[in-house]
Coordinates of C-alpha atoms in Angstrom, one line a residue:
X16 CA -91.1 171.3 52.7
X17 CA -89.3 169.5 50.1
X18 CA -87.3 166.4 51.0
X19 CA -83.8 166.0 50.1
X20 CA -84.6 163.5 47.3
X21 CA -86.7 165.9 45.2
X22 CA -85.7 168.1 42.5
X23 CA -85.1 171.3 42.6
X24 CA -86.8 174.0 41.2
X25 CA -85.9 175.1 37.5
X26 CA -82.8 177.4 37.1
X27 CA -81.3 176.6 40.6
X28 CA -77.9 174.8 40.8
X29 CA -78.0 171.0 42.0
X30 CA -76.1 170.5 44.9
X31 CA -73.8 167.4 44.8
X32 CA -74.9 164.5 47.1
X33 CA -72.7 163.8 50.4
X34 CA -71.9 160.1 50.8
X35 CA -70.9 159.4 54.5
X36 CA -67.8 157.7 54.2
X37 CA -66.7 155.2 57.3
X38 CA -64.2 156.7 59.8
X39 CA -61.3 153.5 59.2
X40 CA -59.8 152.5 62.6
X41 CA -56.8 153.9 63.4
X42 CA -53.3 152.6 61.4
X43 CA -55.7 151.6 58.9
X44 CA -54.5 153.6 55.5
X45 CA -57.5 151.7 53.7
X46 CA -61.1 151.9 54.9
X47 CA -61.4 148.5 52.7
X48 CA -58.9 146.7 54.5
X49 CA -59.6 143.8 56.5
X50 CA -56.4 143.0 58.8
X51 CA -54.2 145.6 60.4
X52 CA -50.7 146.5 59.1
X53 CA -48.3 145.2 61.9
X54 CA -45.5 145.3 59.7
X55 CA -44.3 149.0 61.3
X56 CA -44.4 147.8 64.3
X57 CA -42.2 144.6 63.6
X58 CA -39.6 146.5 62.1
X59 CA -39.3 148.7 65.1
X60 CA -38.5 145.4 67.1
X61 CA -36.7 144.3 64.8
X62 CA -34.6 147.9 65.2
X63 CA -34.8 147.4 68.8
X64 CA -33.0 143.8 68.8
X65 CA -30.4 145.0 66.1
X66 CA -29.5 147.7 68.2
X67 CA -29.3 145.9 71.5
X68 CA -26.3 143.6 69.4
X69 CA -22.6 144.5 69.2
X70 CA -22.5 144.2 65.3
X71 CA -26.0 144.7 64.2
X72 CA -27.0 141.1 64.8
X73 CA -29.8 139.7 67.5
X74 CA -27.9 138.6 70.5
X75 CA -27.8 135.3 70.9
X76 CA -27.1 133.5 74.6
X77 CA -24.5 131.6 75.8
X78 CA -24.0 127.5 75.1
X79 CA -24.8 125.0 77.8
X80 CA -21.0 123.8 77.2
X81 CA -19.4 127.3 78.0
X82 CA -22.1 127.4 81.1
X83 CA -20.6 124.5 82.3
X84 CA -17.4 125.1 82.0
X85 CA -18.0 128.3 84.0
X86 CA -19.4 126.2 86.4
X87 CA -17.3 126.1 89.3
X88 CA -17.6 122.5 89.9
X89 CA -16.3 121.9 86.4
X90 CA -13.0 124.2 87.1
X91 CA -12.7 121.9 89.9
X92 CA -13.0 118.7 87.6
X93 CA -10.8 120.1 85.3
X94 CA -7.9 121.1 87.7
X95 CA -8.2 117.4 89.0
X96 CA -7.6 115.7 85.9
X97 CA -4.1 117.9 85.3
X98 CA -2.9 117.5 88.5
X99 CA -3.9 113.4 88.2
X100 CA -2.0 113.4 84.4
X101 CA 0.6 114.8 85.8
X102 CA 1.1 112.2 88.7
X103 CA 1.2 109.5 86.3
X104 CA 3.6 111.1 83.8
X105 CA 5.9 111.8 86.8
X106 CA 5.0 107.6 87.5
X107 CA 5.9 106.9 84.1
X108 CA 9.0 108.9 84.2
X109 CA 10.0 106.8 87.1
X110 CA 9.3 103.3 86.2
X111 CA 10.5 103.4 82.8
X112 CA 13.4 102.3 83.0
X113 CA 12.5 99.0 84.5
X114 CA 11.2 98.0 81.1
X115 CA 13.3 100.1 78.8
X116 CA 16.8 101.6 79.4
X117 CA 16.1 104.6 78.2
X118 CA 19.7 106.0 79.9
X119 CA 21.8 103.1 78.9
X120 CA 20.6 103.4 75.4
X121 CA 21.2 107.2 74.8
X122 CA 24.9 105.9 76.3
X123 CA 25.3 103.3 73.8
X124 CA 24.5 105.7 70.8
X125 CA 26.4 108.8 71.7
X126 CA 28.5 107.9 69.0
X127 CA 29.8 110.7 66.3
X128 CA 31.7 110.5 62.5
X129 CA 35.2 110.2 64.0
X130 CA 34.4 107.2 66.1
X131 CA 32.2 105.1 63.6
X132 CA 35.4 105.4 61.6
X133 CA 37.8 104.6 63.6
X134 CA 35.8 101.7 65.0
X135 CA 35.5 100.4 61.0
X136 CA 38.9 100.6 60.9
X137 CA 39.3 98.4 64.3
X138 CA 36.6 95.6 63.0
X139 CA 38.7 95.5 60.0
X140 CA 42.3 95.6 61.4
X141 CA 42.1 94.9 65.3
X142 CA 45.7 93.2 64.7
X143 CA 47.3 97.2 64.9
X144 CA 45.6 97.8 67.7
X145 CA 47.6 97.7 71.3
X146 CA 45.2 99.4 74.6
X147 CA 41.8 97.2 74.6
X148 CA 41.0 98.9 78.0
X149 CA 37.9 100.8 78.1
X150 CA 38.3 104.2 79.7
X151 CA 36.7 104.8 83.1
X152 CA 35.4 108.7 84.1
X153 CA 34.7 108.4 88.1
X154 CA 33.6 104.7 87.7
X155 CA 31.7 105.0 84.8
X156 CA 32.8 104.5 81.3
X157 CA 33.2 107.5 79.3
X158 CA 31.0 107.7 75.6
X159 CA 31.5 105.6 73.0
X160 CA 32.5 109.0 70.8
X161 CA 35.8 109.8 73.5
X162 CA 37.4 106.0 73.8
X163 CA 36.6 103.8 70.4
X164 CA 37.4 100.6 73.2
X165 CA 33.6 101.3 74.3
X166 CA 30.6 99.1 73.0
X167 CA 28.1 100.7 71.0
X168 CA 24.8 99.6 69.6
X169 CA 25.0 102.3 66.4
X170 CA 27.0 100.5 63.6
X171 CA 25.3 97.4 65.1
X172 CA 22.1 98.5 64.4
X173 CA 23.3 100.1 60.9
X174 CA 24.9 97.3 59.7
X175 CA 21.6 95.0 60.7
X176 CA 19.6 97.5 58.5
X177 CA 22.5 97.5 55.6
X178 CA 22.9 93.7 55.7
X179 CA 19.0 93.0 54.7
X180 CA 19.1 95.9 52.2
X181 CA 22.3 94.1 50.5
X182 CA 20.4 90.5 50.9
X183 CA 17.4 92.2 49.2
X184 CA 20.2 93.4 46.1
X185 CA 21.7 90.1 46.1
X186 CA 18.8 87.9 46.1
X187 CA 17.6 90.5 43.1
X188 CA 20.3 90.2 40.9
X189 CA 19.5 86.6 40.8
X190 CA 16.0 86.5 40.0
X191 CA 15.0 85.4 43.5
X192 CA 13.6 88.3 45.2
X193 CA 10.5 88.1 47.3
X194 CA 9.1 89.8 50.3
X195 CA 8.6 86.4 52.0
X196 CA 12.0 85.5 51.6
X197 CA 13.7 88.6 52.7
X198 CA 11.4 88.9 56.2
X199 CA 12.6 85.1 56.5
X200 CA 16.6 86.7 56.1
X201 CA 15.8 89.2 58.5
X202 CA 13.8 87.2 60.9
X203 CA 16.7 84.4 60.4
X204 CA 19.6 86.4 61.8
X205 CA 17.5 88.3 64.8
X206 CA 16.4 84.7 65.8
X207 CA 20.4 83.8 65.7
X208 CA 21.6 87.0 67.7
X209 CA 18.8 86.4 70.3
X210 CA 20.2 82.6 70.5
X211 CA 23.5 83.9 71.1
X212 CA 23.2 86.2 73.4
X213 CA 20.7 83.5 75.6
X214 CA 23.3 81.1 75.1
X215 CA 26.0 83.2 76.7
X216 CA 24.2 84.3 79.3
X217 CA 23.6 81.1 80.5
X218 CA 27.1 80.0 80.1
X219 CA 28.0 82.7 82.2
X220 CA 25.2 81.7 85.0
X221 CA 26.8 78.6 84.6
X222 CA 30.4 79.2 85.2
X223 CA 29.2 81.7 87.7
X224 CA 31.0 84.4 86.2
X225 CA 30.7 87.9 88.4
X226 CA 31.0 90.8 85.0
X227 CA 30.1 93.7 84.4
X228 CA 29.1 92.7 80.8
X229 CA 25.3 93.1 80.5
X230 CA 22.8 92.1 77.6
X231 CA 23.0 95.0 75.7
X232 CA 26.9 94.9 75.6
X233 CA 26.1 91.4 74.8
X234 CA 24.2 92.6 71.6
X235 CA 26.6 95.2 70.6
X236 CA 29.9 92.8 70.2
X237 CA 27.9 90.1 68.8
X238 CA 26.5 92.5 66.1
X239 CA 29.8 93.8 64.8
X240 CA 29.7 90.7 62.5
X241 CA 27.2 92.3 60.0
X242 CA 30.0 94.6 59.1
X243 CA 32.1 91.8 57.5
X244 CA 29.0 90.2 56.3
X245 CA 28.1 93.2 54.2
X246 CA 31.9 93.1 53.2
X247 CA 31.8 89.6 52.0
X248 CA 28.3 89.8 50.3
X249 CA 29.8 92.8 48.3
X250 CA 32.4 91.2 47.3
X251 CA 30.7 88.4 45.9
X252 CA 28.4 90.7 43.6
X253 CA 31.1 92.2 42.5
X254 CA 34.0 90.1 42.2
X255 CA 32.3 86.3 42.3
X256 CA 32.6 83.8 44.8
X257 CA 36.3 84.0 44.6
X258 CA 36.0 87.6 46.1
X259 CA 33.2 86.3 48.6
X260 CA 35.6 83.9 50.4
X261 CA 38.6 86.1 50.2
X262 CA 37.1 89.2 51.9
X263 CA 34.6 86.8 54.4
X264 CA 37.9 85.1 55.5
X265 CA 39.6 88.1 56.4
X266 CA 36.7 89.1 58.1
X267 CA 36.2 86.2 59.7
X268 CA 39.4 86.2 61.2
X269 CA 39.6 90.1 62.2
X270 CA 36.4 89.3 64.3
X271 CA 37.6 86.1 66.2
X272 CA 40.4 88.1 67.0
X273 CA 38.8 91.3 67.8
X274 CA 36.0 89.0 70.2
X275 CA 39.3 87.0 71.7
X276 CA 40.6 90.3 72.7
X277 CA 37.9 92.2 74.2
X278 CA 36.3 89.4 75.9
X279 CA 39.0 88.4 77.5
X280 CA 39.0 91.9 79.4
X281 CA 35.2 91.3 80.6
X282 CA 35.5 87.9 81.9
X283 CA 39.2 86.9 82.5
X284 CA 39.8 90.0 84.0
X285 CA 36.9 90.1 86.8
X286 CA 38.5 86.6 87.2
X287 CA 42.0 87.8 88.2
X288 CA 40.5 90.5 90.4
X289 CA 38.5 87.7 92.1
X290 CA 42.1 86.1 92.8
X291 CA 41.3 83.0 90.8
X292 CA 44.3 80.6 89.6
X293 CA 45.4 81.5 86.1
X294 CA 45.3 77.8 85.7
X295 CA 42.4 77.0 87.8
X296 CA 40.0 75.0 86.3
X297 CA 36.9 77.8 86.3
X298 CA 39.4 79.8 84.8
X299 CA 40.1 77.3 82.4
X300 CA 36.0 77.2 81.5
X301 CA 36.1 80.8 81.2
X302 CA 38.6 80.9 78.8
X303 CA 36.6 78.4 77.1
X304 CA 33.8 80.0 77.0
X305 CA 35.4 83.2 75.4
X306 CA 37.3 81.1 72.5
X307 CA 33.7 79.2 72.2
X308 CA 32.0 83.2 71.5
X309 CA 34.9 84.0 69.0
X310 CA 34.8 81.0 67.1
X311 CA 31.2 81.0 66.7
X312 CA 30.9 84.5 65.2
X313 CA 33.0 83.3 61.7
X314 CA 29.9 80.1 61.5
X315 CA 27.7 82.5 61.6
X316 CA 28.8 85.1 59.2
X317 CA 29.3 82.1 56.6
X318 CA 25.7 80.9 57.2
X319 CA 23.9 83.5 57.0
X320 CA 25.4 85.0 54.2
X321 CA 26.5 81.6 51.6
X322 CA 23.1 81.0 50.1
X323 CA 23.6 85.0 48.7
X324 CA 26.4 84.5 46.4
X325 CA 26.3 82.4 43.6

């Protein structure tokens, strides 16, 4: 017997050699490799999640802050606090007034183009003027836009705003212009309106006066001056002091006379309807006290508006 090693005889084919090649393990394409591929197997997971997704994506679970407000108890929380902002709007709503009259204001500015004229004209000219009664709708005045006898706090309030801005011109023109000195103008005349308006309600506490004239209508009559103010100032850039004075005294007396006259409807008149003496001596200090409000609103136009014209 020959072994396998040993040659064959002469003239016989060789036979090629069999090598035993290793059997690999199974998913092993190369009997040389050392790991196993696992990447066919991640990608069918990874197939599996992108197919379990709505748009091809992983699915991804639900925030703690939408699983709380799923939460019942949290419905509950959130239904309280409506229903407790709500209570204290309603509150708010209700109390308001005590601090700020919102009504009474809307009143005093439903004002429109016709009576903001007509009330210019009457500031200007009150002498043509013959019915100073207000008008009375089911004992409450009517709007200042239906009778232009009714106070309102618009051309007040417009005119304040106008008068600075015509300060601010005035002061300009003459090289004097500041910030500083313009807030001093404006603090200047709101810390003479609010003396005014103290000082005649404690006149009227005084003289125990029963009106129906409150604060605000207080603070509309005594701002009507700013009109003639504005007037005067005008004037004076325009014309010089010569048209300062001319147009301020006409001013000044259309104002006394328009204060003499409506005045004397709000206080004299509760004082008739109380049956007081015409010539009783609280009349006497009411009347008084009405000329005292007229003549002071011509001082005050000249001082706060002298120092502007020069």
């Amino acid at each position: 017997m020959h072994s396998a090693g040993l040659a064959t005889p002469a003239g016989t084919p060789r036979l090629p050699s069999k090598r035993r090649v290793p059997v690999s393990q199974a998913g092993m394409t190369d009997p040389h490799q050392l790991f196993d591929d696992t990447s066919s197997d991640q990608s069918r997971c990874y197939g599996a999640q992108r197919a379990s997704g709505d748009l091809g994506y992983p699915t991804t679970t639900s925030s703690p802050q939408a699983d709380f407000l799923a939460h019942p108890v949290s419905n509950m929380a959130v239904a309280y606090g409506s229903s407790l902002a709500a209570q204290g709007k309603e509150l708010v709503d209700k109390n308001i007034d005590r601090f700020i009259p919102v009504t009474k204001l809307k009143y005093y500015f439903a004002v429109d183009t016709v009576y903001v004229g007509k009330k210019l004209g009457l500031l200007v000219f009150p002498y043509l003027h013959q019915d100073w009664e207000v008008q009375y709708q089911q004992d409450t005045p009517v709007a200042p836009r239906f009778d232009v006898n009714a106070p309102d706090l618009y051309i007040p309030a417009m005119a304040f705003i106008t008068y600075i801005l015509v300060a601010g011109l005035a002061l300009g023109t003459q090289d004097r212009f500041s910030p500083d000195l313009l807030g001093l103008q404006a603090s200047s005349a709101l810390a003479w309106l609010t003396l005014e308006v103290m000082a005649i309600l404690l006149s009227l506490y005084l003289v125990t006066v029963n009106t129906d004239l409150t604060t605000i209508d207080l603070v509309a009559f005594l701002g009507y001056k700013y009109v003639g103010m504005i007037g005067g100032v005008l004037m004076g850039l325009l014309f010089g002091k010569i048209g300062y004075y001319l147009v301020l005294g006409w001013c000044c007396v259309s104002i006394f006379v328009f204060m003499i006259r409506t005045l004397r409807l709000k206080i004299l008149a509760e004082a008739a309807a109380e049956g007081v003496p015409v010539r009783g001596a609280r009349n006497q200090l009411r009347m008084y006290l009405t000329m005292a409000v007229a003549a002071a609103q011509p001082l005050l136009m000249y001082w706060l508006t002298f120092h502007l014209v020069r």
